Amino acid sequence: MKDLFGKAMYDFQTNNSPEDIITETSISEEDEMSVDYLFRSYNEMPKIEQKALQLANGKVLDVGCGAGSHSLSLQNDRNLEVTSIDISNHAIETCRLRGVKNAKVQDILDFEGEKFDSILLLMNGVGIFGKLENCNQYLLKLKSLLNPGGQILLDSSDIIYMFDEDEDGGKWIPSNNDYYGELVFNISYKGEKEEPFNWLYLDYNTLQNAAIANGLKCELITEGEHFDYLARLTI
């Protein structure tokens, strides 16, 4: 991977002529994303993210921390102990430049040696699962990192709305997908193209079924304005 998302964050943080990120998926056309969105303050965040940060407590793991906005809010506004991880070198360097105290390049599947009271996966955090078939692996890993009484706070969206209705009012879904929330993402930045990667959107019922199958309780905390939701998983 060329780490173009990370490069965009780092360019923004260091004032190195940042540009919009161009995203395209297997079911949507090109769209522009302003990098400054990744640097938003608590007051600029969607209600779902604000709610997750309000619920976070104790020792926190921020998975896929990006530019570190959630970590900074918990660290500076709530005085919580936060570990921030991302697979992007540039993202982690950006976090450090912004003042995130404990940020490191780390794949969650390889994380060992610590347990947490709250684990965050925000901005469609389940996207890192890639495909539905990987849910068990990720959920079991996250479960293994929880302290007794701990919680996993994650958000996602039911993207059924992106598919066309047929003549009977049902949704037409491409048959080549095992699950309609499995997308392939393409990212471009400053004329460079990232290698395509898998990204998962989970409807709440599917998440709940996967959680129960892996010994986790699943609670719907709140729903957003556009088919998105925040869920809490506990043992």
PDB file of C-alpha atoms in Angstrom:
ATOM      1  CA  MET A   1       0.000   0.000   0.000  1.00  0.00           C
ATOM      2  CA  LYS A   2       1.197   3.520  -0.818  1.00  0.00           C
ATOM      3  CA  ASP A   3      -0.434   4.966   2.338  1.00  0.00           C
ATOM      4  CA  LEU A   4      -2.048   7.817   0.384  1.00  0.00           C
ATOM      5  CA  PHE A   5      -4.615   8.481   3.113  1.00  0.00           C
ATOM      6  CA  GLY A   6      -1.757   8.848   5.574  1.00  0.00           C
ATOM      7  CA  LYS A   7       0.197  11.088   3.213  1.00  0.00           C
ATOM      8  CA  ALA A   8      -2.818  13.381   2.861  1.00  0.00           C
ATOM      9  CA  MET A   9      -3.091  13.691   6.649  1.00  0.00           C
ATOM     10  CA  TYR A  10       0.613  14.339   7.005  1.00  0.00           C
ATOM     11  CA  ASP A  11       0.547  16.966   4.240  1.00  0.00           C
ATOM     12  CA  PHE A  12      -2.326  18.740   5.969  1.00  0.00           C
ATOM     13  CA  GLN A  13      -0.598  18.677   9.354  1.00  0.00           C
ATOM     14  CA  THR A  14       2.697  19.975   7.932  1.00  0.00           C
ATOM     15  CA  ASN A  15       1.108  22.497   5.517  1.00  0.00           C
ATOM     16  CA  ASN A  16       2.606  20.659   2.540  1.00  0.00           C
ATOM     17  CA  SER A  17       0.010  21.718  -0.069  1.00  0.00           C
ATOM     18  CA  PRO A  18      -2.687  19.199   0.893  1.00  0.00           C
ATOM     19  CA  GLU A  19      -5.293  18.305  -1.722  1.00  0.00           C
ATOM     20  CA  ASP A  20      -8.663  16.558  -1.585  1.00  0.00           C
ATOM     21  CA  ILE A  21      -8.663  12.761  -1.498  1.00  0.00           C
ATOM     22  CA  ILE A  22     -10.522  11.180  -4.425  1.00  0.00           C
ATOM     23  CA  THR A  23     -12.506   8.098  -3.440  1.00  0.00           C
ATOM     24  CA  GLU A  24     -14.405   5.633  -5.597  1.00  0.00           C
ATOM     25  CA  THR A  25     -16.064   2.350  -4.682  1.00  0.00           C
ATOM     26  CA  SER A  26     -17.379  -0.679  -6.496  1.00  0.00           C
ATOM     27  CA  ILE A  27     -20.911   0.787  -6.238  1.00  0.00           C
ATOM     28  CA  SER A  28     -20.276   4.541  -6.415  1.00  0.00           C
ATOM     29  CA  GLU A  29     -18.547   7.027  -8.675  1.00  0.00           C
ATOM     30  CA  GLU A  30     -15.644   9.317  -7.800  1.00  0.00           C
ATOM     31  CA  ASP A  31     -16.137  11.669  -4.885  1.00  0.00           C
ATOM     32  CA  GLU A  32     -13.885  14.257  -3.254  1.00  0.00           C
ATOM     33  CA  MET A  33     -13.095  14.208   0.448  1.00  0.00           C
ATOM     34  CA  SER A  34     -11.540  17.220   2.130  1.00  0.00           C
ATOM     35  CA  VAL A  35      -8.658  16.171   4.378  1.00  0.00           C
ATOM     36  CA  ASP A  36      -9.545  18.731   7.029  1.00  0.00           C
ATOM     37  CA  TYR A  37     -12.591  16.591   7.908  1.00  0.00           C
ATOM     38  CA  LEU A  38     -10.175  14.144   9.539  1.00  0.00           C
ATOM     39  CA  PHE A  39      -8.926  16.940  11.828  1.00  0.00           C
ATOM     40  CA  ARG A  40     -12.279  17.978  13.262  1.00  0.00           C
ATOM     41  CA  SER A  41     -12.805  18.960  16.866  1.00  0.00           C
ATOM     42  CA  TYR A  42     -15.317  17.284  19.189  1.00  0.00           C
ATOM     43  CA  ASN A  43     -17.918  19.970  18.454  1.00  0.00           C
ATOM     44  CA  GLU A  44     -17.527  19.328  14.706  1.00  0.00           C
ATOM     45  CA  MET A  45     -18.033  15.573  14.969  1.00  0.00           C
ATOM     46  CA  PRO A  46     -21.285  13.772  14.092  1.00  0.00           C
ATOM     47  CA  LYS A  47     -23.562  13.000  17.055  1.00  0.00           C
ATOM     48  CA  ILE A  48     -22.746   9.299  16.818  1.00  0.00           C
ATOM     49  CA  GLU A  49     -19.034   9.930  17.327  1.00  0.00           C
ATOM     50  CA  GLN A  50     -19.724  12.377  20.142  1.00  0.00           C
ATOM     51  CA  LYS A  51     -21.869   9.756  21.873  1.00  0.00           C
ATOM     52  CA  ALA A  52     -19.121   7.135  21.550  1.00  0.00           C
ATOM     53  CA  LEU A  53     -16.606   9.503  23.127  1.00  0.00           C
ATOM     54  CA  GLN A  54     -19.031  10.268  25.950  1.00  0.00           C
ATOM     55  CA  LEU A  55     -19.429   6.542  26.671  1.00  0.00           C
ATOM     56  CA  ALA A  56     -15.700   5.771  26.542  1.00  0.00           C
ATOM     57  CA  ASN A  57     -14.158   5.210  29.953  1.00  0.00           C
ATOM     58  CA  GLY A  58     -11.099   3.810  31.682  1.00  0.00           C
ATOM     59  CA  LYS A  59      -8.173   2.686  29.581  1.00  0.00           C
ATOM     60  CA  VAL A  60      -8.984   3.218  25.895  1.00  0.00           C
ATOM     61  CA  LEU A  61      -7.755   1.674  22.631  1.00  0.00           C
ATOM     62  CA  ASP A  62      -8.504   3.739  19.512  1.00  0.00           C
ATOM     63  CA  VAL A  63      -8.322   1.338  16.556  1.00  0.00           C
ATOM     64  CA  GLY A  64      -7.701   2.884  13.141  1.00  0.00           C
ATOM     65  CA  CYS A  65      -7.086   6.234  14.816  1.00  0.00           C
ATOM     66  CA  GLY A  66      -6.293   8.133  11.597  1.00  0.00           C
ATOM     67  CA  ALA A  67      -5.259  11.704  12.370  1.00  0.00           C
ATOM     68  CA  GLY A  68      -6.053  11.146  16.054  1.00  0.00           C
ATOM     69  CA  SER A  69      -9.072  13.421  16.526  1.00  0.00           C
ATOM     70  CA  HIS A  70     -10.971  10.977  18.745  1.00  0.00           C
ATOM     71  CA  SER A  71      -7.858  10.141  20.736  1.00  0.00           C
ATOM     72  CA  LEU A  72      -7.058  13.812  21.317  1.00  0.00           C
ATOM     73  CA  SER A  73     -10.573  14.519  22.566  1.00  0.00           C
ATOM     74  CA  LEU A  74     -10.416  11.682  25.089  1.00  0.00           C
ATOM     75  CA  GLN A  75      -6.843  12.473  26.096  1.00  0.00           C
ATOM     76  CA  ASN A  76      -7.217  16.240  26.451  1.00  0.00           C
ATOM     77  CA  ASP A  77     -10.898  16.773  27.296  1.00  0.00           C
ATOM     78  CA  ARG A  78     -11.526  13.664  29.397  1.00  0.00           C
ATOM     79  CA  ASN A  79      -8.002  13.024  30.714  1.00  0.00           C
ATOM     80  CA  LEU A  80      -8.256   9.345  29.765  1.00  0.00           C
ATOM     81  CA  GLU A  81      -5.334   7.030  29.057  1.00  0.00           C
ATOM     82  CA  VAL A  82      -5.513   6.331  25.325  1.00  0.00           C
ATOM     83  CA  THR A  83      -3.517   4.005  23.082  1.00  0.00           C
ATOM     84  CA  SER A  84      -3.912   4.963  19.422  1.00  0.00           C
ATOM     85  CA  ILE A  85      -3.091   2.495  16.649  1.00  0.00           C
ATOM     86  CA  ASP A  86      -3.208   2.557  12.865  1.00  0.00           C
ATOM     87  CA  ILE A  87      -1.467   0.622  10.089  1.00  0.00           C
ATOM     88  CA  SER A  88      -0.500   3.923   8.430  1.00  0.00           C
ATOM     89  CA  ASN A  89       2.970   5.242   9.272  1.00  0.00           C
ATOM     90  CA  HIS A  90       2.039   8.738   8.126  1.00  0.00           C
ATOM     91  CA  ALA A  91      -1.160   8.732  10.188  1.00  0.00           C
ATOM     92  CA  ILE A  92       0.748   7.830  13.338  1.00  0.00           C
ATOM     93  CA  GLU A  93       3.381  10.479  12.663  1.00  0.00           C
ATOM     94  CA  THR A  94       0.534  12.963  12.212  1.00  0.00           C
ATOM     95  CA  CYS A  95      -0.951  11.886  15.556  1.00  0.00           C
ATOM     96  CA  ARG A  96       2.364  12.445  17.280  1.00  0.00           C
ATOM     97  CA  LEU A  97       2.761  15.890  15.740  1.00  0.00           C
ATOM     98  CA  ARG A  98      -0.729  16.767  16.996  1.00  0.00           C
ATOM     99  CA  GLY A  99       0.160  15.748  20.533  1.00  0.00           C
ATOM    100  CA  VAL A 100      -1.278  12.237  20.832  1.00  0.00           C
ATOM    101  CA  LYS A 101       0.789  10.775  23.666  1.00  0.00           C
ATOM    102  CA  ASN A 102       0.719   7.056  22.849  1.00  0.00           C
ATOM    103  CA  ALA A 103       0.381   6.409  19.111  1.00  0.00           C
ATOM    104  CA  LYS A 104       1.964   3.491  17.282  1.00  0.00           C
ATOM    105  CA  VAL A 105       1.889   1.707  13.953  1.00  0.00           C
ATOM    106  CA  GLN A 106       0.049  -1.523  14.697  1.00  0.00           C
ATOM    107  CA  ASP A 107      -2.370  -3.942  13.087  1.00  0.00           C
ATOM    108  CA  ILE A 108      -5.123  -4.806  15.562  1.00  0.00           C
ATOM    109  CA  LEU A 109      -4.835  -8.505  14.702  1.00  0.00           C
ATOM    110  CA  ASP A 110      -1.216  -8.469  15.887  1.00  0.00           C
ATOM    111  CA  PHE A 111      -1.851  -6.458  19.059  1.00  0.00           C
ATOM    112  CA  GLU A 112      -0.785  -8.237  22.241  1.00  0.00           C
ATOM    113  CA  GLY A 113       0.074  -7.624  25.863  1.00  0.00           C
ATOM    114  CA  GLU A 114      -2.573  -5.144  27.032  1.00  0.00           C
ATOM    115  CA  LYS A 115      -6.252  -5.084  27.876  1.00  0.00           C
ATOM    116  CA  PHE A 116      -8.653  -2.165  27.784  1.00  0.00           C
ATOM    117  CA  ASP A 117     -11.878  -0.907  29.302  1.00  0.00           C
ATOM    118  CA  SER A 118     -13.046   0.711  26.051  1.00  0.00           C
ATOM    119  CA  ILE A 119     -12.108  -0.120  22.465  1.00  0.00           C
ATOM    120  CA  LEU A 120     -13.162   2.350  19.761  1.00  0.00           C
ATOM    121  CA  LEU A 121     -13.694   1.632  16.068  1.00  0.00           C
ATOM    122  CA  LEU A 122     -15.179   4.830  14.653  1.00  0.00           C
ATOM    123  CA  MET A 123     -15.823   6.319  11.190  1.00  0.00           C
ATOM    124  CA  ASN A 124     -17.240   2.974  10.045  1.00  0.00           C
ATOM    125  CA  GLY A 125     -14.680   1.211  12.176  1.00  0.00           C
ATOM    126  CA  VAL A 126     -15.805  -2.240  11.026  1.00  0.00           C
ATOM    127  CA  GLY A 127     -14.521  -1.301   7.583  1.00  0.00           C
ATOM    128  CA  ILE A 128     -11.154  -2.764   8.524  1.00  0.00           C
ATOM    129  CA  PHE A 129     -12.764  -6.222   8.650  1.00  0.00           C
ATOM    130  CA  GLY A 130     -12.751  -6.074   4.854  1.00  0.00           C
ATOM    131  CA  LYS A 131     -15.238  -8.877   4.269  1.00  0.00           C
ATOM    132  CA  LEU A 132     -18.064 -10.439   6.232  1.00  0.00           C
ATOM    133  CA  GLU A 133     -16.145 -13.709   6.506  1.00  0.00           C
ATOM    134  CA  ASN A 134     -13.491 -11.906   8.597  1.00  0.00           C
ATOM    135  CA  CYS A 135     -15.919 -10.767  11.303  1.00  0.00           C
ATOM    136  CA  ASN A 136     -15.293 -13.737  13.580  1.00  0.00           C
ATOM    137  CA  GLN A 137     -11.529 -13.253  13.491  1.00  0.00           C
ATOM    138  CA  TYR A 138     -11.742  -9.544  14.329  1.00  0.00           C
ATOM    139  CA  LEU A 139     -14.480  -9.829  16.947  1.00  0.00           C
ATOM    140  CA  LEU A 140     -12.646 -12.593  18.793  1.00  0.00           C
ATOM    141  CA  LYS A 141      -9.455 -10.531  18.741  1.00  0.00           C
ATOM    142  CA  LEU A 142     -11.234  -7.443  20.075  1.00  0.00           C
ATOM    143  CA  LYS A 143     -12.953  -9.554  22.730  1.00  0.00           C
ATOM    144  CA  SER A 144      -9.574 -10.897  23.875  1.00  0.00           C
ATOM    145  CA  LEU A 145      -8.356  -7.337  24.518  1.00  0.00           C
ATOM    146  CA  LEU A 146     -11.211  -6.373  26.856  1.00  0.00           C
ATOM    147  CA  ASN A 147     -10.898  -6.036  30.611  1.00  0.00           C
ATOM    148  CA  PRO A 148     -13.763  -7.515  32.658  1.00  0.00           C
ATOM    149  CA  GLY A 149     -16.729  -5.197  32.204  1.00  0.00           C
ATOM    150  CA  GLY A 150     -15.116  -3.645  29.138  1.00  0.00           C
ATOM    151  CA  GLN A 151     -16.865  -2.442  25.993  1.00  0.00           C
ATOM    152  CA  ILE A 152     -16.315  -2.178  22.245  1.00  0.00           C
ATOM    153  CA  LEU A 153     -17.877   0.943  20.711  1.00  0.00           C
ATOM    154  CA  LEU A 154     -18.207   0.882  16.936  1.00  0.00           C
ATOM    155  CA  ASP A 155     -20.189   2.520  14.206  1.00  0.00           C
ATOM    156  CA  SER A 156     -21.219   1.488  10.727  1.00  0.00           C
ATOM    157  CA  SER A 157     -23.985   1.997   8.164  1.00  0.00           C
ATOM    158  CA  ASP A 158     -26.575  -0.121   6.415  1.00  0.00           C
ATOM    159  CA  ILE A 159     -25.811   0.787   2.802  1.00  0.00           C
ATOM    160  CA  ILE A 160     -28.870  -0.956   1.356  1.00  0.00           C
ATOM    161  CA  TYR A 161     -30.083   2.552   0.482  1.00  0.00           C
ATOM    162  CA  MET A 162     -27.392   2.777  -2.201  1.00  0.00           C
ATOM    163  CA  PHE A 163     -29.030   0.103  -4.330  1.00  0.00           C
ATOM    164  CA  ASP A 164     -31.865   0.705  -6.781  1.00  0.00           C
ATOM    165  CA  GLU A 165     -35.430  -0.334  -6.089  1.00  0.00           C
ATOM    166  CA  ASP A 166     -36.977  -2.860  -8.448  1.00  0.00           C
ATOM    167  CA  GLU A 167     -40.523  -2.758  -9.827  1.00  0.00           C
ATOM    168  CA  ASP A 168     -41.932  -4.361  -6.669  1.00  0.00           C
ATOM    169  CA  GLY A 169     -40.275  -1.810  -4.368  1.00  0.00           C
ATOM    170  CA  GLY A 170     -37.535  -4.199  -3.266  1.00  0.00           C
ATOM    171  CA  LYS A 171     -33.838  -3.516  -3.563  1.00  0.00           C
ATOM    172  CA  TRP A 172     -31.767  -4.698  -6.499  1.00  0.00           C
ATOM    173  CA  ILE A 173     -28.434  -5.977  -5.209  1.00  0.00           C
ATOM    174  CA  PRO A 174     -25.573  -7.217  -7.430  1.00  0.00           C
ATOM    175  CA  SER A 175     -25.420 -11.000  -7.271  1.00  0.00           C
ATOM    176  CA  ASN A 176     -21.629 -11.128  -7.456  1.00  0.00           C
ATOM    177  CA  ASN A 177     -21.346  -9.907  -3.877  1.00  0.00           C
ATOM    178  CA  ASP A 178     -21.660 -12.421  -1.054  1.00  0.00           C
ATOM    179  CA  TYR A 179     -22.908  -9.576   1.151  1.00  0.00           C
ATOM    180  CA  TYR A 180     -24.044  -6.193  -0.118  1.00  0.00           C
ATOM    181  CA  GLY A 181     -21.933  -4.319   2.443  1.00  0.00           C
ATOM    182  CA  GLU A 182     -18.675  -5.644   0.979  1.00  0.00           C
ATOM    183  CA  LEU A 183     -17.134  -2.904  -1.152  1.00  0.00           C
ATOM    184  CA  VAL A 184     -13.870  -2.383  -2.988  1.00  0.00           C
ATOM    185  CA  PHE A 185     -12.386   1.074  -2.416  1.00  0.00           C
ATOM    186  CA  ASN A 186     -10.104   3.015  -4.734  1.00  0.00           C
ATOM    187  CA  ILE A 187      -8.277   6.110  -3.495  1.00  0.00           C
ATOM    188  CA  SER A 188      -6.299   8.717  -5.425  1.00  0.00           C
ATOM    189  CA  TYR A 189      -4.223  11.576  -4.021  1.00  0.00           C
ATOM    190  CA  LYS A 190      -2.063  14.082  -5.866  1.00  0.00           C
ATOM    191  CA  GLY A 191      -2.234  11.989  -9.026  1.00  0.00           C
ATOM    192  CA  GLU A 192      -1.238   8.723  -7.333  1.00  0.00           C
ATOM    193  CA  LYS A 193      -3.567   5.736  -7.061  1.00  0.00           C
ATOM    194  CA  GLU A 194      -3.712   3.428  -4.076  1.00  0.00           C
ATOM    195  CA  GLU A 195      -4.017  -0.317  -4.511  1.00  0.00           C
ATOM    196  CA  PRO A 196      -7.731  -1.254  -4.329  1.00  0.00           C
ATOM    197  CA  PHE A 197      -8.743  -2.558  -0.906  1.00  0.00           C
ATOM    198  CA  ASN A 198     -11.754  -4.270   0.646  1.00  0.00           C
ATOM    199  CA  TRP A 199     -13.944  -2.278   3.032  1.00  0.00           C
ATOM    200  CA  LEU A 200     -16.983  -3.530   4.937  1.00  0.00           C
ATOM    201  CA  TYR A 201     -20.251  -1.851   5.924  1.00  0.00           C
ATOM    202  CA  LEU A 202     -22.383  -3.887   8.342  1.00  0.00           C
ATOM    203  CA  ASP A 203     -26.097  -3.489   8.915  1.00  0.00           C
ATOM    204  CA  TYR A 204     -26.964  -3.711  12.605  1.00  0.00           C
ATOM    205  CA  ASN A 205     -28.743  -7.091  12.464  1.00  0.00           C
ATOM    206  CA  THR A 206     -25.750  -8.716  10.778  1.00  0.00           C
ATOM    207  CA  LEU A 207     -23.406  -7.205  13.359  1.00  0.00           C
ATOM    208  CA  GLN A 208     -25.647  -8.422  16.170  1.00  0.00           C
ATOM    209  CA  ASN A 209     -25.704 -11.967  14.778  1.00  0.00           C
ATOM    210  CA  ALA A 210     -21.911 -11.989  14.416  1.00  0.00           C
ATOM    211  CA  ALA A 211     -21.457 -10.646  17.936  1.00  0.00           C
ATOM    212  CA  ILE A 212     -23.732 -13.266  19.498  1.00  0.00           C
ATOM    213  CA  ALA A 213     -21.984 -16.028  17.535  1.00  0.00           C
ATOM    214  CA  ASN A 214     -18.713 -14.927  19.154  1.00  0.00           C
ATOM    215  CA  GLY A 215     -19.969 -14.679  22.724  1.00  0.00           C
ATOM    216  CA  LEU A 216     -20.594 -10.940  22.752  1.00  0.00           C
ATOM    217  CA  LYS A 217     -23.691  -8.996  23.701  1.00  0.00           C
ATOM    218  CA  CYS A 218     -24.684  -6.319  21.184  1.00  0.00           C
ATOM    219  CA  GLU A 219     -26.607  -3.164  22.045  1.00  0.00           C
ATOM    220  CA  LEU A 220     -27.860  -0.505  19.643  1.00  0.00           C
ATOM    221  CA  ILE A 221     -26.911   2.799  21.296  1.00  0.00           C
ATOM    222  CA  THR A 222     -28.132   5.346  18.773  1.00  0.00           C
ATOM    223  CA  GLU A 223     -28.896   5.811  15.098  1.00  0.00           C
ATOM    224  CA  GLY A 224     -27.744   8.645  12.875  1.00  0.00           C
ATOM    225  CA  GLU A 225     -29.582  10.572  10.207  1.00  0.00           C
ATOM    226  CA  HIS A 226     -28.354   8.506   7.262  1.00  0.00           C
ATOM    227  CA  PHE A 227     -28.654   4.759   7.943  1.00  0.00           C
ATOM    228  CA  ASP A 228     -25.683   4.865  10.350  1.00  0.00           C
ATOM    229  CA  TYR A 229     -25.625   3.627  13.940  1.00  0.00           C
ATOM    230  CA  LEU A 230     -23.492   3.253  17.053  1.00  0.00           C
ATOM    231  CA  ALA A 231     -23.329  -0.120  18.776  1.00  0.00           C
ATOM    232  CA  ARG A 232     -21.773  -1.363  22.001  1.00  0.00           C
ATOM    233  CA  LEU A 233     -20.421  -4.893  22.363  1.00  0.00           C
ATOM    234  CA  THR A 234     -19.751  -6.418  25.770  1.00  0.00           C
ATOM    235  CA  ILE A 235     -18.896  -9.834  27.132  1.00  0.00           C
TER     236      ILE A 235
END
